[in-house]
Amino acid sequence: MNPLGFLAATTAFLAIWLGHVSVRKIEFASATIWKPATVFAIFGIILEALSLSGVNRPLSTVFGITGITLLWDAFEFTRQQKRIIIGHAPANPNNPRHLKIMADHNSATTFDLLKRAPSGRGTSPEEAVKVVEHR
């Protein structure tokens, strides 16, 4: 029996999930995005180097998947900020960087589309506009 596939799948799922949540929360709170992006990139590079130099295949797999996920997450900090600028992610009114974004871009909002009551059915274009307008 070879558990490597299961280990790789589990690692990928957990790394992607944790990375997604971390990027959203850290970007929301951080006064700069270059610091967390740099930390994620450094740890990603370290894990990639460990994955290439290791002789333990399962551990190398975990390091490789987690490392590449951290490198992608470092890039995602910039993309998350762009989502805030266009209003696809909520801005934090207590974050000075977000206050500047909100002052410079009318599309930025504090409304979080993910924190609304589900309707349990499809939403028509007219209903979607009403949800967005009620920000």
JSON list of C-alpha atoms in Angstrom, two decimals:
[
{"chain": "A", "resi": 1, "resn": "MET", "atom": "CA", "xyz": [0.00, 0.00, 0.00]},
{"chain": "A", "resi": 2, "resn": "ASN", "atom": "CA", "xyz": [1.33, 3.42, -0.98]},
{"chain": "A", "resi": 3, "resn": "PRO", "atom": "CA", "xyz": [-0.11, 6.33, 1.04]},
{"chain": "A", "resi": 4, "resn": "LEU", "atom": "CA", "xyz": [1.84, 9.01, -0.88]},
{"chain": "A", "resi": 5, "resn": "GLY", "atom": "CA", "xyz": [-1.14, 10.00, -3.06]},
{"chain": "A", "resi": 6, "resn": "PHE", "atom": "CA", "xyz": [-3.36, 10.46, -0.04]},
{"chain": "A", "resi": 7, "resn": "LEU", "atom": "CA", "xyz": [-0.63, 12.44, 1.75]},
{"chain": "A", "resi": 8, "resn": "ALA", "atom": "CA", "xyz": [-0.15, 14.68, -1.30]},
{"chain": "A", "resi": 9, "resn": "ALA", "atom": "CA", "xyz": [-3.88, 15.28, -1.71]},
{"chain": "A", "resi": 10, "resn": "THR", "atom": "CA", "xyz": [-4.37, 16.04, 1.98]},
{"chain": "A", "resi": 11, "resn": "THR", "atom": "CA", "xyz": [-1.37, 18.36, 2.03]},
{"chain": "A", "resi": 12, "resn": "ALA", "atom": "CA", "xyz": [-2.59, 20.21, -1.07]},
{"chain": "A", "resi": 13, "resn": "PHE", "atom": "CA", "xyz": [-6.10, 20.62, 0.35]},
{"chain": "A", "resi": 14, "resn": "LEU", "atom": "CA", "xyz": [-4.90, 21.87, 3.74]},
{"chain": "A", "resi": 15, "resn": "ALA", "atom": "CA", "xyz": [-2.17, 24.14, 2.32]},
{"chain": "A", "resi": 16, "resn": "ILE", "atom": "CA", "xyz": [-4.52, 25.77, -0.18]},
{"chain": "A", "resi": 17, "resn": "TRP", "atom": "CA", "xyz": [-7.30, 26.20, 2.39]},
{"chain": "A", "resi": 18, "resn": "LEU", "atom": "CA", "xyz": [-4.97, 27.62, 5.04]},
{"chain": "A", "resi": 19, "resn": "GLY", "atom": "CA", "xyz": [-3.27, 29.85, 2.47]},
{"chain": "A", "resi": 20, "resn": "HIS", "atom": "CA", "xyz": [-6.58, 31.25, 1.23]},
{"chain": "A", "resi": 21, "resn": "VAL", "atom": "CA", "xyz": [-7.80, 32.04, 4.73]},
{"chain": "A", "resi": 22, "resn": "SER", "atom": "CA", "xyz": [-4.41, 33.44, 5.79]},
{"chain": "A", "resi": 23, "resn": "VAL", "atom": "CA", "xyz": [-4.10, 35.75, 2.79]},
{"chain": "A", "resi": 24, "resn": "ARG", "atom": "CA", "xyz": [-7.59, 37.17, 3.36]},
{"chain": "A", "resi": 25, "resn": "LYS", "atom": "CA", "xyz": [-7.06, 37.73, 7.09]},
{"chain": "A", "resi": 26, "resn": "ILE", "atom": "CA", "xyz": [-3.47, 39.00, 6.92]},
{"chain": "A", "resi": 27, "resn": "GLU", "atom": "CA", "xyz": [-4.14, 41.33, 3.98]},
{"chain": "A", "resi": 28, "resn": "PHE", "atom": "CA", "xyz": [-7.21, 42.68, 5.79]},
{"chain": "A", "resi": 29, "resn": "ALA", "atom": "CA", "xyz": [-5.17, 43.59, 8.89]},
{"chain": "A", "resi": 30, "resn": "SER", "atom": "CA", "xyz": [-1.70, 44.39, 7.54]},
{"chain": "A", "resi": 31, "resn": "ALA", "atom": "CA", "xyz": [-0.61, 47.99, 7.04]},
{"chain": "A", "resi": 32, "resn": "THR", "atom": "CA", "xyz": [1.61, 46.83, 4.16]},
{"chain": "A", "resi": 33, "resn": "ILE", "atom": "CA", "xyz": [1.39, 43.85, 1.83]},
{"chain": "A", "resi": 34, "resn": "TRP", "atom": "CA", "xyz": [5.08, 43.59, 0.99]},
{"chain": "A", "resi": 35, "resn": "LYS", "atom": "CA", "xyz": [6.06, 42.36, 4.47]},
{"chain": "A", "resi": 36, "resn": "PRO", "atom": "CA", "xyz": [3.72, 39.34, 4.64]},
{"chain": "A", "resi": 37, "resn": "ALA", "atom": "CA", "xyz": [4.32, 38.60, 0.96]},
{"chain": "A", "resi": 38, "resn": "THR", "atom": "CA", "xyz": [8.08, 38.57, 1.59]},
{"chain": "A", "resi": 39, "resn": "VAL", "atom": "CA", "xyz": [7.72, 36.26, 4.59]},
{"chain": "A", "resi": 40, "resn": "PHE", "atom": "CA", "xyz": [5.53, 33.85, 2.62]},
{"chain": "A", "resi": 41, "resn": "ALA", "atom": "CA", "xyz": [7.99, 33.90, -0.30]},
{"chain": "A", "resi": 42, "resn": "ILE", "atom": "CA", "xyz": [11.01, 33.24, 1.92]},
{"chain": "A", "resi": 43, "resn": "PHE", "atom": "CA", "xyz": [9.33, 30.32, 3.68]},
{"chain": "A", "resi": 44, "resn": "GLY", "atom": "CA", "xyz": [8.15, 29.00, 0.31]},
{"chain": "A", "resi": 45, "resn": "ILE", "atom": "CA", "xyz": [11.69, 29.08, -1.09]},
{"chain": "A", "resi": 46, "resn": "ILE", "atom": "CA", "xyz": [13.06, 27.39, 2.04]},
{"chain": "A", "resi": 47, "resn": "LEU", "atom": "CA", "xyz": [10.47, 24.60, 1.81]},
{"chain": "A", "resi": 48, "resn": "GLU", "atom": "CA", "xyz": [11.14, 24.12, -1.90]},
{"chain": "A", "resi": 49, "resn": "ALA", "atom": "CA", "xyz": [14.87, 23.81, -1.21]},
{"chain": "A", "resi": 50, "resn": "LEU", "atom": "CA", "xyz": [14.15, 21.29, 1.55]},
{"chain": "A", "resi": 51, "resn": "SER", "atom": "CA", "xyz": [11.87, 19.31, -0.75]},
{"chain": "A", "resi": 52, "resn": "LEU", "atom": "CA", "xyz": [14.60, 19.08, -3.39]},
{"chain": "A", "resi": 53, "resn": "SER", "atom": "CA", "xyz": [17.35, 18.13, -0.96]},
{"chain": "A", "resi": 54, "resn": "GLY", "atom": "CA", "xyz": [15.42, 15.60, 1.10]},
{"chain": "A", "resi": 55, "resn": "VAL", "atom": "CA", "xyz": [15.72, 11.85, 0.81]},
{"chain": "A", "resi": 56, "resn": "ASN", "atom": "CA", "xyz": [12.43, 11.13, 2.56]},
{"chain": "A", "resi": 57, "resn": "ARG", "atom": "CA", "xyz": [9.85, 11.06, -0.26]},
{"chain": "A", "resi": 58, "resn": "PRO", "atom": "CA", "xyz": [6.73, 11.73, 1.88]},
{"chain": "A", "resi": 59, "resn": "LEU", "atom": "CA", "xyz": [8.39, 14.64, 3.68]},
{"chain": "A", "resi": 60, "resn": "SER", "atom": "CA", "xyz": [9.72, 16.02, 0.39]},
{"chain": "A", "resi": 61, "resn": "THR", "atom": "CA", "xyz": [6.19, 15.83, -1.01]},
{"chain": "A", "resi": 62, "resn": "VAL", "atom": "CA", "xyz": [4.74, 17.76, 1.93]},
{"chain": "A", "resi": 63, "resn": "PHE", "atom": "CA", "xyz": [7.52, 20.38, 1.73]},
{"chain": "A", "resi": 64, "resn": "GLY", "atom": "CA", "xyz": [7.16, 20.75, -2.04]},
{"chain": "A", "resi": 65, "resn": "ILE", "atom": "CA", "xyz": [3.39, 21.20, -2.02]},
{"chain": "A", "resi": 66, "resn": "THR", "atom": "CA", "xyz": [3.42, 23.53, 0.98]},
{"chain": "A", "resi": 67, "resn": "GLY", "atom": "CA", "xyz": [6.35, 25.51, -0.44]},
{"chain": "A", "resi": 68, "resn": "ILE", "atom": "CA", "xyz": [4.74, 26.12, -3.83]},
{"chain": "A", "resi": 69, "resn": "THR", "atom": "CA", "xyz": [1.49, 27.06, -2.09]},
{"chain": "A", "resi": 70, "resn": "LEU", "atom": "CA", "xyz": [3.33, 29.64, 0.05]},
{"chain": "A", "resi": 71, "resn": "LEU", "atom": "CA", "xyz": [4.98, 31.07, -3.06]},
{"chain": "A", "resi": 72, "resn": "TRP", "atom": "CA", "xyz": [1.57, 31.39, -4.74]},
{"chain": "A", "resi": 73, "resn": "ASP", "atom": "CA", "xyz": [0.11, 32.96, -1.59]},
{"chain": "A", "resi": 74, "resn": "ALA", "atom": "CA", "xyz": [2.90, 35.57, -1.63]},
{"chain": "A", "resi": 75, "resn": "PHE", "atom": "CA", "xyz": [1.61, 36.56, -5.08]},
{"chain": "A", "resi": 76, "resn": "GLU", "atom": "CA", "xyz": [-2.01, 36.46, -3.86]},
{"chain": "A", "resi": 77, "resn": "PHE", "atom": "CA", "xyz": [-1.47, 39.38, -1.45]},
{"chain": "A", "resi": 78, "resn": "THR", "atom": "CA", "xyz": [-1.25, 41.70, -4.46]},
{"chain": "A", "resi": 79, "resn": "ARG", "atom": "CA", "xyz": [-4.26, 40.09, -6.11]},
{"chain": "A", "resi": 80, "resn": "GLN", "atom": "CA", "xyz": [-6.30, 40.37, -2.90]},
{"chain": "A", "resi": 81, "resn": "GLN", "atom": "CA", "xyz": [-5.51, 44.08, -2.73]},
{"chain": "A", "resi": 82, "resn": "LYS", "atom": "CA", "xyz": [-6.74, 44.42, -6.33]},
{"chain": "A", "resi": 83, "resn": "ARG", "atom": "CA", "xyz": [-9.97, 42.63, -5.33]},
{"chain": "A", "resi": 84, "resn": "ILE", "atom": "CA", "xyz": [-10.46, 45.24, -2.62]},
{"chain": "A", "resi": 85, "resn": "ILE", "atom": "CA", "xyz": [-9.87, 48.07, -5.09]},
{"chain": "A", "resi": 86, "resn": "ILE", "atom": "CA", "xyz": [-12.60, 46.78, -7.43]},
{"chain": "A", "resi": 87, "resn": "GLY", "atom": "CA", "xyz": [-15.00, 45.95, -4.60]},
{"chain": "A", "resi": 88, "resn": "HIS", "atom": "CA", "xyz": [-14.86, 42.14, -4.81]},
{"chain": "A", "resi": 89, "resn": "ALA", "atom": "CA", "xyz": [-13.43, 41.87, -1.28]},
{"chain": "A", "resi": 90, "resn": "PRO", "atom": "CA", "xyz": [-14.22, 44.04, 1.72]},
{"chain": "A", "resi": 91, "resn": "ALA", "atom": "CA", "xyz": [-11.94, 46.86, 2.80]},
{"chain": "A", "resi": 92, "resn": "ASN", "atom": "CA", "xyz": [-11.03, 47.29, 6.46]},
{"chain": "A", "resi": 93, "resn": "PRO", "atom": "CA", "xyz": [-11.96, 50.82, 7.63]},
{"chain": "A", "resi": 94, "resn": "ASN", "atom": "CA", "xyz": [-9.49, 50.41, 10.53]},
{"chain": "A", "resi": 95, "resn": "ASN", "atom": "CA", "xyz": [-6.54, 49.78, 8.18]},
{"chain": "A", "resi": 96, "resn": "PRO", "atom": "CA", "xyz": [-4.80, 52.99, 6.96]},
{"chain": "A", "resi": 97, "resn": "ARG", "atom": "CA", "xyz": [-3.83, 51.32, 3.67]},
{"chain": "A", "resi": 98, "resn": "HIS", "atom": "CA", "xyz": [-7.46, 50.38, 3.05]},
{"chain": "A", "resi": 99, "resn": "LEU", "atom": "CA", "xyz": [-8.63, 53.88, 3.98]},
{"chain": "A", "resi": 100, "resn": "LYS", "atom": "CA", "xyz": [-6.39, 55.25, 1.24]},
{"chain": "A", "resi": 101, "resn": "ILE", "atom": "CA", "xyz": [-7.75, 52.68, -1.22]},
{"chain": "A", "resi": 102, "resn": "MET", "atom": "CA", "xyz": [-11.32, 53.66, -0.29]},
{"chain": "A", "resi": 103, "resn": "ALA", "atom": "CA", "xyz": [-10.49, 57.36, -0.74]},
{"chain": "A", "resi": 104, "resn": "ASP", "atom": "CA", "xyz": [-8.88, 56.75, -4.15]},
{"chain": "A", "resi": 105, "resn": "HIS", "atom": "CA", "xyz": [-11.35, 54.21, -5.57]},
{"chain": "A", "resi": 106, "resn": "ASN", "atom": "CA", "xyz": [-15.14, 54.56, -5.42]},
{"chain": "A", "resi": 107, "resn": "SER", "atom": "CA", "xyz": [-15.51, 50.84, -6.12]},
{"chain": "A", "resi": 108, "resn": "ALA", "atom": "CA", "xyz": [-13.86, 49.85, -2.80]},
{"chain": "A", "resi": 109, "resn": "THR", "atom": "CA", "xyz": [-16.35, 48.98, -0.09]},
{"chain": "A", "resi": 110, "resn": "THR", "atom": "CA", "xyz": [-16.56, 47.54, 3.40]},
{"chain": "A", "resi": 111, "resn": "PHE", "atom": "CA", "xyz": [-19.47, 45.31, 2.35]},
{"chain": "A", "resi": 112, "resn": "ASP", "atom": "CA", "xyz": [-18.59, 41.61, 2.42]},
{"chain": "A", "resi": 113, "resn": "LEU", "atom": "CA", "xyz": [-20.59, 39.67, -0.15]},
{"chain": "A", "resi": 114, "resn": "LEU", "atom": "CA", "xyz": [-19.64, 36.42, 1.61]},
{"chain": "A", "resi": 115, "resn": "LYS", "atom": "CA", "xyz": [-21.36, 37.49, 4.83]},
{"chain": "A", "resi": 116, "resn": "ARG", "atom": "CA", "xyz": [-24.98, 37.59, 3.77]},
{"chain": "A", "resi": 117, "resn": "ALA", "atom": "CA", "xyz": [-27.88, 35.25, 4.36]},
{"chain": "A", "resi": 118, "resn": "PRO", "atom": "CA", "xyz": [-28.17, 32.66, 1.60]},
{"chain": "A", "resi": 119, "resn": "SER", "atom": "CA", "xyz": [-31.45, 32.69, -0.29]},
{"chain": "A", "resi": 120, "resn": "GLY", "atom": "CA", "xyz": [-31.45, 28.95, -1.00]},
{"chain": "A", "resi": 121, "resn": "ARG", "atom": "CA", "xyz": [-32.07, 29.53, -4.69]},
{"chain": "A", "resi": 122, "resn": "GLY", "atom": "CA", "xyz": [-30.50, 31.15, -7.70]},
{"chain": "A", "resi": 123, "resn": "THR", "atom": "CA", "xyz": [-30.31, 34.93, -7.76]},
{"chain": "A", "resi": 124, "resn": "SER", "atom": "CA", "xyz": [-31.62, 36.89, -10.71]},
{"chain": "A", "resi": 125, "resn": "PRO", "atom": "CA", "xyz": [-29.51, 39.73, -12.10]},
{"chain": "A", "resi": 126, "resn": "GLU", "atom": "CA", "xyz": [-31.95, 42.24, -10.62]},
{"chain": "A", "resi": 127, "resn": "GLU", "atom": "CA", "xyz": [-31.68, 40.66, -7.15]},
{"chain": "A", "resi": 128, "resn": "ALA", "atom": "CA", "xyz": [-27.89, 40.60, -7.41]},
{"chain": "A", "resi": 129, "resn": "VAL", "atom": "CA", "xyz": [-27.83, 44.32, -8.17]},
{"chain": "A", "resi": 130, "resn": "LYS", "atom": "CA", "xyz": [-30.04, 44.99, -5.11]},
{"chain": "A", "resi": 131, "resn": "VAL", "atom": "CA", "xyz": [-27.70, 42.97, -2.86]},
{"chain": "A", "resi": 132, "resn": "VAL", "atom": "CA", "xyz": [-24.67, 44.90, -4.11]},
{"chain": "A", "resi": 133, "resn": "GLU", "atom": "CA", "xyz": [-26.46, 48.26, -3.86]},
{"chain": "A", "resi": 134, "resn": "HIS", "atom": "CA", "xyz": [-27.34, 47.62, -0.20]},
{"chain": "A", "resi": 135, "resn": "ARG", "atom": "CA", "xyz": [-23.70, 47.80, 0.80]}
]
